[in-house]
């Protein structure tokens, strides 16, 4: 047995292999598969997904629980959600190793970003948001006779929450926190690549004492996802993942005219304007896009640098690649973990090799030998590529960035918007007014200026174009789970 300095067992993985359906922990009766540690390629566990009947049962349980949960006061729902947050905080020393071993996120990053932040800030924000009365009084209207009106908000119903592999706890909380606060009930389905943390979450939900059926946790592959997203008993589908899968989810939900919230991919630009001291920002920029092995939808991996700063930026950024440590995610010095699976590693390498074959150049890279086991990729910065190159236009989802020079502000904005995505962007600029003018011209759901800050629980997150539909987080994310009703009466 090995432990961290905080006493967290590195070899701990959840013992839970059961689903949470209608308040009961039940074994799956569907497909069986192995869950691998991407850093070692060792099998962590064998899990069994939900059968067709169990998917139906989970939806039925959520529907049965919905009227009573929706009828609670906001204060009552808030108390339940805060209690769940208490349980998750107490289980942080077990959630952390589950995520590190299952996802491969370095422990130095995962401890806050994948556990503490999402529970202490985001889930508790949702708990407090449950107490808000969103009734809007429109006042009087006198045609053809005097009337008064209110607009009220009611929970949409049963939510299918389908999450990606890269941030299993975060993505789940972003969805069910808002849904529960709104008065909805939930069926949660994680990526089949990382089911263990979510199964453990189901055990913690049961421990927290939420009413039976309010939260249901199932696992499964594409067939289970298809059944859930097209289920006539589901009133809203919320999905995080690739734009290709998101398009399928949207089509499946459309069979029942079910509303969707889709948080999809990105190809986010970071603009470096000519008045910036690149010596101060180059290292930070590279360490940011490579975080979590580049497996983040908002990774700022498309670097647009003014031509007058281009060579200086490259020279200043070389130090970042000396600081990138690829390897064991339990080593506190490691800041780049593995890709999630061998096929994804090969896909990332395909972007690198294809770019070089097409005339691109590896301008900066980590060249240290990789571990013999694990799905690792050394970070690389690609240059000398045209704006329409595959690596410039498509989401790579790995530790690979591309850099393009620009001549003036108009060209910078044109390049920033020259993509099918519009999730996030960043503007480095010393003039605050100019930075804001540029930010307003970039078509992205989030634009940071000079690095911005942490993901706020009260701010919307989502994007334009193929980056998705709707928003998560903040009041905007919560309203995705509310129906709007107009009540009008004669006076």
XYZ file of C-alpha atoms in Angstrom:
491
model
C 0.000 0.000 0.000
C 1.282 3.499 -0.898
C -0.070 6.813 0.356
C 0.372 10.486 -0.387
C 1.693 12.947 2.159
C -1.948 13.720 2.993
C -2.619 10.042 3.762
C -4.578 9.293 0.577
C -4.129 5.713 -0.589
C -2.787 5.697 -4.131
C -3.997 2.168 -4.823
C -7.574 2.792 -3.690
C -10.361 2.216 -6.191
C -14.079 2.084 -5.439
C -15.426 -1.325 -4.467
C -18.875 -0.328 -5.693
C -19.900 -2.109 -8.884
C -23.638 -1.581 -8.536
C -26.114 0.802 -10.068
C -28.383 3.166 -8.132
C -31.976 2.734 -9.289
C -34.952 3.955 -7.304
C -32.907 4.315 -4.129
C -31.561 0.746 -4.288
C -28.039 -0.402 -5.111
C -28.529 -3.141 -7.717
C -26.066 -5.138 -9.852
C -26.044 -4.430 -13.554
C -27.476 -7.029 -15.903
C -26.131 -5.744 -19.206
C -22.808 -5.677 -21.015
C -19.576 -6.367 -19.071
C -16.239 -4.642 -19.749
C -12.884 -3.878 -18.163
C -11.870 -0.495 -16.788
C -8.181 0.292 -17.317
C -5.684 2.539 -15.590
C -4.419 4.675 -18.509
C -1.079 5.294 -16.800
C -0.248 1.608 -16.287
C -2.590 -0.216 -18.705
C -3.545 -2.456 -15.765
C -7.139 -3.536 -15.270
C -8.704 -1.625 -12.393
C -12.021 -3.452 -12.359
C -14.644 -5.278 -14.347
C -18.040 -3.627 -14.461
C -21.449 -4.624 -15.749
C -23.732 -2.044 -17.281
C -27.457 -1.617 -17.180
C -29.782 -3.864 -19.132
C -32.586 -2.469 -21.256
C -35.041 -3.138 -18.440
C -32.801 -1.375 -15.932
C -32.616 1.760 -18.084
C -36.404 1.765 -18.186
C -36.511 1.201 -14.424
C -34.169 4.113 -13.755
C -36.272 6.466 -15.866
C -39.470 5.178 -14.225
C -37.981 5.715 -10.766
C -37.007 9.274 -11.651
C -40.489 9.949 -13.026
C -42.157 8.513 -9.951
C -39.976 10.644 -7.662
C -40.442 13.835 -9.670
C -43.775 15.180 -8.323
C -42.729 15.020 -4.674
C -39.245 16.433 -5.332
C -40.653 19.275 -7.466
C -43.221 20.047 -4.736
C -40.548 20.630 -2.084
C -39.676 24.192 -1.242
C -36.420 25.556 -2.575
C -35.116 25.625 0.985
C -35.833 21.912 1.398
C -34.088 20.994 -1.844
C -31.177 23.187 -0.838
C -30.779 21.267 2.420
C -30.665 17.946 0.558
C -28.049 19.214 -1.906
C -25.902 20.682 0.872
C -26.094 17.345 2.684
C -24.860 15.601 -0.460
C -22.004 18.111 -0.659
C -21.114 17.277 2.944
C -20.919 13.576 2.099
C -18.765 14.237 -0.984
C -16.402 16.457 0.992
C -16.004 13.732 3.609
C -15.208 11.258 0.820
C -12.604 13.480 -0.891
C -9.747 11.165 0.128
C -11.444 8.372 -1.824
C -12.746 10.408 -4.759
C -9.228 11.683 -5.444
C -7.523 8.305 -6.003
C -10.511 7.059 -7.960
C -10.106 9.934 -10.421
C -6.296 9.793 -10.578
C -6.291 6.037 -11.232
C -9.243 6.028 -13.618
C -8.652 9.228 -15.600
C -4.887 9.648 -15.205
C -5.083 13.290 -14.137
C -1.941 14.183 -12.137
C -2.690 14.315 -8.418
C -1.229 17.818 -8.199
C -4.016 18.999 -10.510
C -6.838 16.637 -9.577
C -6.941 17.389 -5.861
C -8.409 20.841 -6.392
C -9.659 20.926 -9.966
C -11.375 17.524 -10.012
C -12.574 17.264 -6.396
C -12.469 20.260 -4.078
C -13.502 22.948 -6.549
C -16.520 21.133 -7.904
C -17.933 20.202 -4.485
C -17.033 23.224 -2.389
C -17.836 25.825 -5.013
C -20.107 24.456 -7.736
C -22.344 22.007 -5.886
C -22.813 24.367 -2.947
C -23.598 27.225 -5.331
C -26.349 25.062 -6.867
C -27.654 24.267 -3.395
C -27.997 27.955 -2.597
C -29.501 28.693 -6.021
C -32.333 26.260 -5.249
C -33.725 28.784 -2.745
C -34.241 31.605 -5.254
C -37.821 32.542 -6.178
C -37.684 33.248 -9.913
C -41.259 34.489 -10.261
C -41.445 37.611 -12.407
C -44.383 39.999 -11.915
C -45.242 41.652 -15.223
C -47.818 44.031 -13.770
C -50.909 45.304 -15.513
C -52.071 45.137 -19.136
C -55.333 46.839 -20.203
C -56.213 45.385 -23.633
C -59.056 44.519 -24.142
C -59.696 44.707 -20.387
C -57.469 45.080 -17.308
C -55.358 42.052 -16.426
C -52.293 41.199 -14.355
C -49.577 38.647 -15.175
C -46.901 36.573 -13.519
C -44.236 34.456 -15.158
C -43.301 31.416 -13.082
C -40.648 28.748 -13.595
C -41.302 25.058 -13.112
C -38.921 22.068 -13.339
C -38.853 20.423 -16.737
C -39.094 16.868 -15.321
C -36.737 13.909 -15.732
C -33.207 14.759 -16.881
C -30.829 12.340 -18.608
C -27.330 13.546 -17.663
C -24.630 11.985 -19.861
C -21.023 12.889 -19.073
C -17.578 12.694 -20.693
C -14.541 10.836 -19.380
C -12.098 13.673 -18.704
C -13.754 15.231 -15.631
C -16.190 12.599 -14.329
C -17.167 14.307 -11.071
C -17.163 17.874 -12.404
C -19.310 17.147 -15.423
C -21.796 15.175 -13.334
C -22.130 17.922 -10.716
C -22.467 20.642 -13.362
C -25.539 18.792 -14.622
C -27.264 17.246 -11.638
C -26.503 20.155 -9.284
C -28.518 22.543 -11.440
C -31.178 19.942 -12.256
C -31.808 19.062 -8.611
C -31.865 22.741 -7.636
C -34.477 23.381 -10.337
C -36.669 20.570 -8.971
C -35.869 17.916 -11.593
C -34.980 14.286 -11.039
C -32.009 12.699 -12.774
C -30.662 9.577 -14.460
C -26.874 9.905 -14.612
C -24.832 7.998 -17.215
C -21.010 8.406 -17.302
C -18.596 7.619 -20.093
C -17.935 3.858 -20.227
C -14.211 4.697 -20.123
C -14.472 6.106 -16.593
C -17.475 4.553 -14.802
C -15.895 3.807 -11.412
C -15.969 7.322 -9.965
C -19.597 7.734 -10.984
C -20.593 4.366 -9.506
C -18.916 5.462 -6.280
C -20.827 8.737 -6.552
C -24.030 6.671 -6.642
C -23.054 5.040 -3.352
C -22.412 8.466 -1.821
C -25.746 9.762 -3.112
C -27.484 6.866 -1.368
C -25.523 7.664 1.802
C -26.630 11.303 1.633
C -30.264 10.246 1.927
C -31.831 11.884 -1.104
C -35.390 10.614 -1.614
C -35.513 7.374 -3.599
C -35.487 7.923 -7.349
C -34.431 11.567 -7.266
C -30.928 10.546 -8.404
C -30.317 7.351 -10.357
C -26.906 6.182 -11.579
C -26.461 3.683 -14.405
C -23.554 2.760 -16.678
C -23.338 1.342 -20.165
C -22.070 1.775 -23.683
C -23.518 3.339 -26.814
C -26.683 1.220 -26.711
C -27.530 2.381 -23.208
C -26.808 5.992 -24.157
C -29.028 5.688 -27.215
C -31.877 4.197 -25.197
C -31.618 6.900 -22.540
C -31.371 9.890 -24.880
C -34.335 8.701 -26.951
C -36.438 7.534 -23.994
C -40.021 8.893 -24.020
C -39.873 9.226 -20.230
C -37.007 11.737 -20.377
C -37.853 15.452 -20.547
C -34.353 16.894 -21.014
C -31.036 15.452 -22.200
C -27.809 17.078 -21.042
C -24.646 15.740 -22.678
C -20.956 16.571 -22.535
C -18.634 15.072 -25.140
C -17.549 15.371 -28.744
C -19.549 17.283 -31.330
C -19.944 14.109 -33.414
C -21.594 12.216 -30.559
C -23.537 15.342 -29.603
C -25.115 15.386 -33.060
C -26.270 11.788 -32.545
C -27.644 12.645 -29.088
C -29.559 15.580 -30.552
C -31.050 13.399 -33.295
C -32.046 10.717 -30.803
C -33.703 13.224 -28.469
C -35.525 14.791 -31.416
C -37.570 11.606 -31.849
C -39.618 12.757 -28.859
C -38.987 16.508 -29.332
C -36.971 16.358 -26.109
C -34.917 19.440 -25.345
C -31.143 19.150 -25.187
C -28.227 20.901 -23.533
C -24.991 20.023 -25.320
C -21.545 21.011 -24.057
C -19.281 19.873 -26.859
C -15.819 20.462 -28.263
C -13.657 23.457 -28.912
C -10.661 24.759 -30.808
C -10.050 27.722 -28.582
C -7.669 30.523 -29.603
C -5.346 32.558 -27.412
C -4.428 35.891 -29.011
C -1.137 37.627 -28.190
C -1.313 41.292 -29.161
C 1.791 43.354 -30.048
C 1.854 45.363 -26.799
C 2.333 42.278 -24.601
C 5.555 41.253 -22.878
C 5.702 37.651 -24.042
C 8.474 36.871 -21.561
C 5.837 37.071 -18.825
C 3.108 34.957 -20.429
C 4.611 32.358 -22.799
C 5.318 29.706 -20.177
C 1.892 30.122 -18.570
C 0.175 29.755 -21.946
C 1.897 26.463 -22.735
C 1.329 24.997 -19.280
C -2.355 25.868 -19.567
C -3.194 24.200 -22.877
C -1.279 21.063 -21.891
C -3.102 20.730 -18.541
C -4.827 17.361 -18.026
C -2.877 16.134 -21.038
C -4.771 18.594 -23.226
C -7.948 16.606 -22.585
C -10.123 19.629 -21.915
C -12.793 21.067 -24.176
C -11.720 24.668 -23.498
C -7.966 24.088 -23.899
C -6.445 27.217 -25.450
C -4.409 25.216 -27.953
C -4.621 27.540 -30.979
C -2.003 30.226 -30.380
C -2.336 33.379 -32.493
C 0.713 35.595 -32.026
C 1.424 38.974 -33.603
C 4.185 38.616 -36.160
C 6.387 41.146 -34.348
C 6.358 38.923 -31.241
C 6.422 35.526 -32.927
C 10.125 34.664 -32.647
C 10.420 36.114 -29.151
C 7.370 34.152 -28.054
C 8.865 30.895 -29.297
C 12.108 31.547 -27.482
C 10.353 32.523 -24.255
C 8.058 29.504 -24.360
C 10.833 26.922 -24.616
C 11.216 26.970 -20.829
C 7.664 25.628 -20.448
C 8.606 22.416 -22.219
C 11.465 21.968 -19.775
C 8.878 22.191 -16.983
C 6.503 19.626 -18.518
C 6.852 16.298 -16.729
C 5.090 13.421 -18.462
C 4.527 10.263 -16.463
C 3.190 8.780 -13.247
C 0.155 10.866 -12.205
C 0.867 10.068 -8.545
C 4.268 11.766 -8.725
C 3.782 15.328 -7.392
C 6.238 16.564 -10.034
C 4.116 15.229 -12.916
C 1.915 17.737 -14.708
C 1.099 15.761 -17.888
C -0.733 12.475 -17.480
C -1.706 9.840 -20.055
C -4.306 9.822 -22.783
C -7.373 7.878 -21.749
C -6.890 4.867 -24.058
C -4.533 3.506 -26.704
C -6.855 4.433 -29.566
C -7.014 8.024 -28.391
C -3.231 8.171 -27.985
C -2.878 6.909 -31.555
C -5.363 9.528 -32.763
C -3.355 12.324 -31.124
C -0.108 10.983 -32.590
C -1.839 10.853 -35.959
C -2.437 14.614 -35.819
C 1.245 15.201 -35.050
C 2.591 12.864 -37.724
C 0.060 14.052 -40.288
C 0.955 17.685 -39.684
C 4.667 17.029 -40.136
C 4.008 14.999 -43.279
C 1.979 17.922 -44.663
C 4.861 20.366 -44.162
C 4.308 21.438 -40.576
C 7.117 21.752 -38.042
C 7.558 20.685 -34.444
C 8.665 24.058 -33.130
C 8.817 23.050 -29.479
C 8.419 19.621 -27.889
C 9.241 17.430 -24.935
C 11.736 14.805 -26.050
C 12.305 12.818 -22.865
C 11.613 9.069 -23.138
C 8.069 8.092 -22.249
C 7.188 5.413 -19.684
C 7.142 1.905 -21.094
C 3.541 1.419 -19.967
C 0.666 3.830 -20.288
C -0.925 5.843 -23.069
C 1.408 8.843 -22.936
C 2.141 11.507 -25.542
C 4.900 14.084 -25.275
C 3.600 17.671 -25.638
C 4.389 19.434 -28.890
C 3.828 22.846 -30.482
C 3.183 22.671 -34.222
C 3.880 25.523 -36.614
C 4.218 26.353 -40.306
C 0.688 25.132 -40.965
C -1.967 26.937 -43.034
C -5.155 28.105 -41.276
C -7.194 25.355 -42.940
C -4.885 22.513 -41.823
C -6.546 19.616 -40.019
C -4.582 20.217 -36.804
C -5.557 23.896 -36.849
C -9.254 23.271 -37.419
C -10.093 20.068 -35.519
C -10.143 19.391 -31.807
C -7.167 17.152 -30.975
C -7.909 16.623 -27.256
C -4.297 15.928 -26.423
C -1.092 17.788 -25.485
C -0.732 19.380 -28.913
C -0.983 23.084 -29.769
C -0.666 24.982 -33.029
C 0.693 28.480 -33.564
C -0.086 30.993 -36.326
C 1.264 34.541 -36.777
C -1.024 37.454 -37.619
C -0.373 40.883 -39.093
C -2.989 43.091 -37.416
C -6.048 43.000 -35.153
C -8.513 42.308 -37.946
C -6.521 39.278 -39.074
C -6.237 38.056 -35.481
C -10.007 38.184 -35.057
C -10.574 36.569 -38.449
C -8.274 33.678 -37.500
C -9.859 33.400 -34.056
C -13.309 33.031 -35.615
C -12.114 30.793 -38.462
C -13.351 27.565 -36.923
C -16.557 25.580 -36.611
C -16.276 25.861 -32.823
C -16.787 28.753 -30.433
C -16.344 27.545 -26.873
C -13.641 29.768 -25.381
C -10.887 32.240 -26.205
C -8.290 34.397 -24.491
C -6.884 37.824 -25.355
C -3.489 38.963 -24.080
C -3.427 42.750 -24.357
C -2.114 45.553 -22.122
C -4.812 48.024 -23.160
C -7.992 47.081 -21.238
C -10.336 48.920 -23.603
C -8.763 47.398 -26.697
C -8.820 43.956 -25.073
C -12.542 44.282 -24.422
C -13.216 45.477 -27.978
C -11.404 42.395 -29.284
C -13.236 40.110 -26.850
C -16.596 41.405 -28.075
C -15.680 40.538 -31.675
C -14.695 36.943 -30.914
C -17.518 34.437 -31.339
C -17.051 32.299 -28.256
C -19.106 31.560 -25.159
C -16.285 32.512 -22.789
C -13.541 35.031 -23.499
C -10.809 35.513 -20.939
C -8.622 38.629 -20.907
C -5.010 38.229 -19.803
C -5.597 34.706 -18.542
C -8.914 35.283 -16.817
C -9.475 33.164 -13.712
C -10.999 29.967 -12.373
C -14.282 28.572 -13.667
C -16.946 30.499 -11.754
C -20.003 28.582 -10.536
C -22.182 31.655 -11.166
C -21.051 32.262 -14.776
C -22.393 30.512 -17.891
C -20.290 27.986 -19.765
C -20.994 26.818 -23.295
C -20.319 27.846 -26.842
C -21.252 28.900 -30.342
C -21.452 26.706 -33.433
C -20.354 23.104 -33.008
C -19.375 23.810 -29.406
C -22.898 23.087 -28.329
C -26.443 24.102 -27.521
C -27.439 25.957 -24.351
C -25.309 26.703 -21.312
C -24.161 25.065 -18.096
C -23.417 26.727 -14.740
C -24.789 29.882 -13.211
C -28.352 31.046 -13.506
C -28.196 30.366 -17.249
C -27.347 26.709 -16.683
C -30.050 26.258 -14.079
C -32.702 27.682 -16.408
C -31.936 24.891 -18.886
C -33.932 22.698 -16.472
C -36.908 25.030 -16.048
C -40.087 25.487 -18.045
C -41.556 29.006 -18.290
C -45.260 29.488 -17.552
C -47.306 32.689 -18.004
C -50.235 33.149 -15.618
C -52.665 35.966 -16.490
C -55.813 36.991 -14.638
C -58.466 39.667 -15.004
C -58.604 42.409 -12.451
